[in-house]
Amino acid sequence: MTKKTKAAQSIGVIDLGITEGARMQSASAVTQLIEQVDITAIAGDNGAEIASMVAAGLNAASEEGQRDLVNQLLGQAQMAGAFEQFSRTVRISKLAYVKENKLYRQIKGLKLRTGSESLDGTWEEFCGLLGMSVDKVDLDITNLRTFGEEALESMSRMGIGYRELRQFRKLPQDYRAALIAAANGGDKDELLDLAEELLEKERASKADLEAKAATLEEDVKSFKRREKNYEAELERVHSQVKRLSEGKKRTTELLLRTEEIRSECMALQLEAELPINSLRKLFEEVSSESADAPENRLQMEHIWIAANVVAARALDIVALIKATEEDLPERLQGTHILSPEETARWLLDYQTIENRHAAEAIARQEKRDAAKPRGAGRPRGSVNKPKGD
């Protein structure tokens, strides 16, 4: 009796904050809360104090039925000293019941001596009254819903902490089911070995998915480049169809065949210039490196061979043309003179050829990258086991 008296003296008066007409309804709501939830089972060391606070608050209610409510609350408070006998998962399950059924709203309107404002009946306030962090309680409830009461209790006895449980929650459902079965079996070593195996499989699966995602991303970029080329090609074809279908009077006195050859020569010239420009860029990259760099001389020889082959092919056709035709211009004109219509078509052709050249260069690099040897894989991970295991 001395212990009960001391607990009652430490409790502040609670102002229920309700009108006289609603007091009986409030008392009924509190009675329902008491019947559904064991206050001391979830409140820990604060259980006796909270139960006594509610009992003191009911002094403001109607006298009818008050004695029964007080007796129930005091009975709950008497059990607070034996709270340590409750398992952790039992406490969590009771808290989960309170949250799921929103029973914490029953504290709305209560006023504590330590504050002048009434409680709003929130989940955060309920956890605070119990001296618990709302984040930790929510995490405990999440673990309970994920693994079940029996498995969570078993893993708690094995020393499995929040870090490991967080890793387990990220596993696929079938993997979690296997862990739950192992935990229910009660063999700690079996559970840890299985967890390590499943986590390693999940890491390997994740790495594989990331690699596939990277490949798909590159494919999407490649498709976009091709789409751009196709659009330019389609625009060029539409322009040609429009030109031929309209039957407009030509703006030059040249034969159509001459215009077509000029257009084709311009395209071939660009297709020849772009690779030569790329070859020059490659030369500049290699020549900028130190001459003592590994195989620098061999790399330069490859560029030299490519440049000579291109020049030889060009000189062959130059000699062939000179042998066929006489009195060719000694001084070459830098650009072709085009009509407005030819200029419009050439702008489309130029973009198509340039995009195609860039896409082909990227495709070659992608093939080279794909052929490179893979690096070492990620080291095998493991679940942190308690020391001494």
Coordinates of C-alpha atoms in Angstrom, one line a residue:
M1 CA 0.0 0.0 0.0
T2 CA 2.9 2.3 0.6
K3 CA 4.1 1.9 -3.0
K4 CA 0.6 2.8 -4.3
T5 CA 0.4 5.9 -2.2
K6 CA 3.8 7.1 -3.4
A7 CA 2.8 6.6 -7.0
A8 CA -0.5 8.5 -6.5
Q9 CA 1.2 11.5 -4.9
S10 CA 3.5 12.0 -7.9
I11 CA 0.6 12.4 -10.4
G12 CA -0.7 15.8 -11.5
V13 CA -4.4 16.6 -11.8
I14 CA -5.9 16.1 -15.3
D15 CA -8.5 18.5 -16.6
L16 CA -10.6 16.5 -19.0
G17 CA -11.7 19.7 -20.8
I18 CA -15.3 18.6 -21.4
T19 CA -18.7 20.0 -20.5
E20 CA -20.9 18.6 -17.8
G21 CA -23.3 17.1 -20.3
A22 CA -20.5 15.2 -22.1
R23 CA -18.7 13.8 -19.1
M24 CA -20.6 10.6 -19.0
Q25 CA -19.8 10.0 -22.7
S26 CA -16.1 10.7 -22.0
A27 CA -16.1 8.3 -19.1
S28 CA -17.6 5.6 -21.4
A29 CA -14.9 6.3 -24.0
V30 CA -12.1 5.9 -21.5
T31 CA -13.7 2.7 -20.2
Q32 CA -13.6 1.3 -23.8
L33 CA -9.9 2.2 -24.1
I34 CA -9.2 0.4 -20.8
E35 CA -11.0 -2.7 -21.9
Q36 CA -9.2 -2.8 -25.3
V37 CA -5.7 -2.0 -24.2
D38 CA -3.6 -2.9 -21.2
I39 CA -2.1 0.5 -20.3
T40 CA 0.7 -0.9 -18.1
A41 CA 1.7 -3.5 -20.7
I42 CA 2.7 -0.8 -23.1
A43 CA 3.7 2.1 -20.8
G44 CA 6.6 0.5 -19.0
D45 CA 7.7 2.4 -15.9
N46 CA 5.2 5.1 -16.7
G47 CA 2.3 2.7 -16.6
A48 CA 1.4 3.3 -13.0
E49 CA 1.7 7.0 -13.3
I50 CA -0.4 7.3 -16.5
A51 CA -3.1 5.0 -15.1
S52 CA -3.3 7.0 -11.9
M53 CA -3.4 10.3 -13.9
V54 CA -6.4 9.0 -15.8
A55 CA -8.0 7.9 -12.5
A56 CA -7.4 11.4 -11.1
G57 CA -8.9 12.9 -14.2
L58 CA -12.1 11.0 -13.8
N59 CA -12.7 12.8 -10.5
A60 CA -14.2 15.6 -12.7
A61 CA -16.7 13.1 -14.3
S62 CA -20.1 12.1 -13.0
E63 CA -20.1 10.1 -9.7
E64 CA -22.2 7.5 -11.4
G65 CA -19.9 4.7 -12.6
Q66 CA -16.9 6.5 -11.3
R67 CA -16.0 3.9 -8.7
D68 CA -15.9 1.1 -11.3
L69 CA -13.6 3.1 -13.6
V70 CA -11.3 3.9 -10.7
N71 CA -11.1 0.3 -9.6
Q72 CA -10.3 -0.8 -13.2
L73 CA -7.5 1.8 -13.5
L74 CA -6.0 1.0 -10.1
G75 CA -6.0 -2.6 -11.0
Q76 CA -4.0 -1.8 -14.1
A77 CA -1.7 0.3 -12.1
Q78 CA -1.0 -2.5 -9.7
M79 CA 0.3 -4.6 -12.6
A80 CA 2.9 -2.0 -13.5
G81 CA 5.5 -3.5 -11.2
A82 CA 5.4 -6.7 -13.1
F83 CA 5.8 -5.1 -16.6
E84 CA 9.3 -6.6 -17.1
Q85 CA 7.6 -10.0 -17.4
F86 CA 6.0 -8.9 -20.7
S87 CA 8.0 -9.6 -23.8
R88 CA 9.1 -6.9 -26.2
T89 CA 7.0 -8.2 -29.0
V90 CA 3.9 -8.3 -26.8
R91 CA 4.4 -4.7 -26.0
I92 CA 4.8 -3.8 -29.7
S93 CA 1.7 -5.8 -30.6
K94 CA -0.3 -3.8 -28.1
L95 CA 1.0 -0.5 -29.5
A96 CA 0.2 -1.7 -33.0
Y97 CA -3.3 -2.4 -31.9
V98 CA -3.6 1.1 -30.4
K99 CA -2.3 2.7 -33.6
E100 CA -4.4 0.6 -36.1
N101 CA -7.6 1.3 -34.2
K102 CA -6.7 4.9 -33.4
L103 CA -7.4 4.4 -29.7
Y104 CA -4.8 7.1 -28.9
R105 CA -7.5 9.6 -29.8
Q106 CA -9.1 8.9 -26.4
I107 CA -6.5 11.1 -24.7
K108 CA -7.9 14.2 -26.5
G109 CA -8.8 16.9 -24.1
L110 CA -6.7 15.7 -21.2
K111 CA -4.7 18.4 -19.5
L112 CA -1.5 17.6 -17.6
R113 CA -0.2 19.6 -14.7
T114 CA 3.1 20.1 -16.5
G115 CA 1.3 22.1 -19.3
S116 CA -1.5 24.5 -19.7
E117 CA -2.7 23.2 -23.1
S118 CA -5.0 20.2 -23.6
L119 CA -3.8 17.2 -25.5
D120 CA -4.9 16.9 -29.1
G121 CA -5.2 13.1 -29.1
T122 CA -2.4 12.4 -31.6
W123 CA -0.2 9.3 -32.0
E124 CA 2.9 11.4 -31.2
E125 CA 1.4 12.6 -27.9
F126 CA 0.5 9.0 -27.0
C127 CA 4.0 7.8 -27.6
G128 CA 5.4 10.8 -25.7
L129 CA 3.2 10.0 -22.6
L130 CA 4.7 6.5 -22.6
G131 CA 8.2 8.0 -22.8
M132 CA 8.9 6.5 -26.2
S133 CA 10.1 7.9 -29.5
V134 CA 7.4 7.8 -32.2
D135 CA 10.0 6.9 -34.8
K136 CA 11.2 3.9 -32.8
V137 CA 7.7 2.8 -32.1
D138 CA 6.7 3.0 -35.8
L139 CA 9.9 1.1 -36.7
D140 CA 9.0 -1.6 -34.2
I141 CA 5.5 -1.9 -35.6
T142 CA 6.9 -2.1 -39.1
N143 CA 9.2 -5.0 -38.1
L144 CA 6.3 -6.7 -36.3
R145 CA 4.1 -6.5 -39.4
T146 CA 6.9 -7.7 -41.7
F147 CA 8.2 -10.7 -39.7
G148 CA 5.4 -11.6 -37.3
E149 CA 5.4 -11.8 -33.6
E150 CA 6.9 -15.2 -33.2
A151 CA 9.8 -14.6 -35.6
L152 CA 10.5 -11.1 -34.3
E153 CA 10.6 -12.4 -30.7
S154 CA 13.0 -15.2 -31.8
M155 CA 15.3 -12.9 -33.7
S156 CA 15.3 -10.5 -30.7
R157 CA 16.5 -13.3 -28.4
M158 CA 19.2 -14.1 -30.9
G159 CA 20.5 -10.6 -30.8
I160 CA 19.4 -9.5 -34.3
G161 CA 19.4 -5.7 -34.2
Y162 CA 17.7 -2.9 -36.1
R163 CA 20.5 -2.8 -38.8
E164 CA 20.0 -6.5 -39.7
L165 CA 16.2 -6.2 -39.6
R166 CA 16.4 -3.3 -42.0
Q167 CA 18.5 -5.4 -44.4
F168 CA 16.0 -8.3 -44.1
R169 CA 13.0 -6.0 -44.9
K170 CA 14.6 -5.0 -48.2
L171 CA 14.7 -8.7 -49.4
P172 CA 12.0 -10.1 -51.7
Q173 CA 9.0 -11.7 -50.1
D174 CA 10.1 -15.3 -50.7
Y175 CA 13.5 -14.5 -49.1
R176 CA 11.8 -13.0 -46.1
A177 CA 9.5 -16.0 -45.8
A178 CA 12.6 -18.3 -45.6
L179 CA 14.2 -16.1 -42.9
I180 CA 11.0 -16.1 -40.9
A181 CA 10.8 -19.9 -41.1
A182 CA 14.5 -20.1 -39.9
A183 CA 13.9 -17.7 -37.1
N184 CA 10.8 -19.7 -35.9
G185 CA 13.1 -22.8 -35.9
G186 CA 15.2 -21.1 -33.2
D187 CA 18.6 -22.0 -34.7
K188 CA 20.7 -18.9 -34.6
D189 CA 23.6 -20.2 -36.8
E190 CA 21.2 -21.5 -39.4
L191 CA 19.4 -18.1 -39.5
L192 CA 22.6 -16.1 -39.9
D193 CA 24.0 -18.4 -42.6
L194 CA 20.8 -18.3 -44.5
A195 CA 20.6 -14.5 -44.2
E196 CA 24.2 -14.1 -45.5
E197 CA 23.4 -16.3 -48.5
L198 CA 20.1 -14.5 -49.3
L199 CA 21.7 -11.1 -48.9
E200 CA 24.5 -12.1 -51.3
K201 CA 22.0 -13.3 -53.8
E202 CA 20.1 -10.1 -53.6
R203 CA 23.3 -8.0 -54.0
A204 CA 24.2 -10.1 -57.1
S205 CA 20.7 -9.7 -58.5
K206 CA 20.8 -5.9 -57.8
A207 CA 24.2 -5.6 -59.6
D208 CA 22.8 -7.5 -62.6
L209 CA 19.7 -5.3 -62.8
E210 CA 21.9 -2.2 -62.6
A211 CA 24.1 -3.5 -65.4
K212 CA 21.0 -4.2 -67.5
A213 CA 19.6 -0.8 -66.7
A214 CA 22.8 0.8 -67.9
T215 CA 22.7 -1.2 -71.1
L216 CA 19.1 -0.2 -71.7
E217 CA 20.0 3.4 -71.1
E218 CA 22.7 3.2 -73.7
D219 CA 20.2 1.5 -76.1
V220 CA 17.7 4.3 -75.6
K221 CA 20.4 6.9 -76.4
S222 CA 21.3 4.9 -79.5
F223 CA 17.7 4.7 -80.6
K224 CA 17.3 8.4 -80.1
R225 CA 20.3 9.0 -82.3
R226 CA 18.9 6.7 -85.0
E227 CA 15.5 8.4 -84.7
K228 CA 17.2 11.7 -85.3
N229 CA 18.9 10.3 -88.4
Y230 CA 15.7 8.8 -89.7
E231 CA 13.8 12.1 -89.2
A232 CA 16.5 13.9 -91.2
E233 CA 16.4 11.2 -93.9
L234 CA 12.6 11.3 -94.0
E235 CA 12.6 15.1 -94.3
R236 CA 15.1 14.9 -97.2
V237 CA 12.9 12.3 -99.0
H238 CA 9.8 14.4 -98.5
S239 CA 11.6 17.3 -99.9
Q240 CA 12.6 15.4 -103.0
V241 CA 9.1 14.0 -103.5
K242 CA 7.7 17.5 -103.2
R243 CA 10.2 18.8 -105.7
L244 CA 9.4 16.1 -108.2
S245 CA 5.7 16.2 -107.8
E246 CA 5.2 19.9 -108.1
G247 CA 6.9 20.0 -111.5
K248 CA 8.0 23.6 -111.0
K249 CA 10.2 25.3 -113.6
R250 CA 13.8 24.6 -112.8
T251 CA 15.8 27.7 -111.8
T252 CA 19.0 26.6 -113.7
E253 CA 19.8 25.6 -117.3
L254 CA 21.8 22.6 -116.2
L255 CA 20.5 19.1 -116.9
L256 CA 18.8 17.3 -114.0
R257 CA 21.5 14.6 -114.3
T258 CA 24.2 17.2 -113.7
E259 CA 22.4 18.5 -110.6
E260 CA 22.1 15.0 -109.3
I261 CA 25.8 14.2 -109.8
R262 CA 26.7 17.5 -108.1
S263 CA 24.5 16.7 -105.2
E264 CA 26.0 13.2 -104.9
C265 CA 29.5 14.5 -105.2
M266 CA 28.9 16.9 -102.3
A267 CA 27.6 14.1 -100.2
L268 CA 30.5 11.8 -101.0
Q269 CA 32.9 14.7 -100.3
L270 CA 31.4 15.2 -96.9
E271 CA 31.5 11.5 -96.1
A272 CA 35.2 11.5 -97.0
E273 CA 36.0 14.7 -95.1
L274 CA 34.4 13.7 -91.8
P275 CA 36.5 10.5 -91.3
I276 CA 39.7 12.5 -92.3
N277 CA 38.8 15.1 -89.7
S278 CA 38.3 12.3 -87.2
L279 CA 41.7 10.9 -88.1
R280 CA 43.3 14.2 -87.6
K281 CA 41.6 14.5 -84.2
L282 CA 42.9 11.1 -83.2
F283 CA 46.4 12.2 -84.3
E284 CA 46.2 15.3 -82.1
E285 CA 45.2 13.2 -79.1
V286 CA 48.1 10.7 -79.5
S287 CA 50.7 13.4 -80.3
S288 CA 49.7 15.4 -77.2
E289 CA 50.8 12.4 -75.1
S290 CA 54.3 11.9 -74.0
A291 CA 56.6 10.1 -76.4
D292 CA 57.6 7.9 -73.5
A293 CA 54.0 6.7 -73.0
P294 CA 53.5 3.0 -73.5
E295 CA 53.2 2.0 -77.2
N296 CA 53.0 5.7 -78.3
R297 CA 55.1 5.0 -81.3
L298 CA 53.0 2.0 -82.3
Q299 CA 49.8 4.1 -82.0
M300 CA 51.3 6.8 -84.2
E301 CA 52.2 4.2 -86.8
H302 CA 48.6 3.1 -87.1
I303 CA 47.5 6.7 -87.7
W304 CA 50.3 7.1 -90.3
I305 CA 49.2 4.0 -92.2
A306 CA 45.5 5.1 -92.2
A307 CA 46.4 8.6 -93.5
N308 CA 48.6 7.2 -96.3
V309 CA 45.9 4.7 -97.4
V310 CA 43.3 7.5 -97.6
A311 CA 45.7 9.7 -99.5
A312 CA 46.7 6.9 -101.9
R313 CA 43.0 6.2 -102.7
A314 CA 42.5 9.9 -103.4
L315 CA 45.6 10.2 -105.6
D316 CA 44.5 7.1 -107.6
I317 CA 41.2 8.7 -108.5
V318 CA 42.8 12.1 -109.2
A319 CA 45.2 10.4 -111.6
L320 CA 42.4 8.4 -113.2
I321 CA 40.3 11.6 -113.8
K322 CA 43.3 13.5 -115.2
A323 CA 44.1 10.7 -117.6
T324 CA 40.5 10.8 -118.8
E325 CA 39.8 14.5 -119.1
E326 CA 42.1 17.2 -120.4
D327 CA 42.2 20.9 -119.4
L328 CA 40.7 20.3 -116.0
P329 CA 41.0 23.3 -113.6
E330 CA 44.4 23.7 -112.1
R331 CA 43.0 25.6 -109.1
L332 CA 40.1 23.9 -107.4
Q333 CA 37.1 25.9 -106.2
G334 CA 36.6 25.5 -102.5
T335 CA 32.8 25.1 -102.6
H336 CA 30.1 24.1 -105.0
I337 CA 27.7 26.8 -106.3
L338 CA 24.1 25.8 -105.6
S339 CA 20.7 27.0 -106.4
P340 CA 18.4 27.9 -103.5
E341 CA 16.5 24.6 -103.8
E342 CA 19.8 22.7 -103.9
T343 CA 21.0 24.6 -100.8
A344 CA 17.8 23.6 -98.9
R345 CA 18.2 20.0 -99.8
W346 CA 21.9 20.0 -99.0
L347 CA 21.3 21.3 -95.5
L348 CA 19.2 18.3 -94.9
D349 CA 21.7 15.9 -96.5
Y350 CA 24.5 17.5 -94.5
Q351 CA 22.8 16.9 -91.1
T352 CA 21.9 13.3 -92.1
I353 CA 25.5 12.5 -93.1
E354 CA 27.0 14.2 -90.0
N355 CA 24.6 12.4 -87.6
R356 CA 25.2 9.1 -89.3
H357 CA 29.0 9.5 -89.0
A358 CA 28.7 10.4 -85.3
A359 CA 26.4 7.5 -84.6
E360 CA 28.7 5.0 -86.3
A361 CA 31.7 6.3 -84.3
I362 CA 29.7 5.9 -81.1
A363 CA 28.5 2.4 -82.1
R364 CA 32.1 1.3 -82.7
Q365 CA 33.2 2.7 -79.3
E366 CA 30.3 0.9 -77.6
K367 CA 31.4 -2.4 -79.2
R368 CA 35.0 -1.8 -77.9
D369 CA 33.7 -1.0 -74.5
A370 CA 31.6 -4.2 -74.4
A371 CA 34.6 -6.3 -75.4
K372 CA 36.7 -4.9 -72.5
P373 CA 37.4 -7.4 -69.7
R374 CA 35.2 -7.0 -66.7
G375 CA 36.7 -5.9 -63.4
A376 CA 36.6 -7.8 -60.2
G377 CA 33.2 -8.3 -58.7
R378 CA 32.0 -6.9 -55.4
P379 CA 33.4 -8.7 -52.3
R380 CA 31.0 -11.1 -50.6
G381 CA 29.1 -9.3 -47.9
S382 CA 28.0 -10.8 -44.6
V383 CA 25.5 -10.1 -41.9
N384 CA 27.2 -8.7 -38.8
K385 CA 27.1 -11.5 -36.3
P386 CA 27.3 -10.8 -32.5
K387 CA 30.8 -11.1 -31.1
G388 CA 31.6 -14.6 -29.9
D389 CA 29.5 -16.4 -32.5

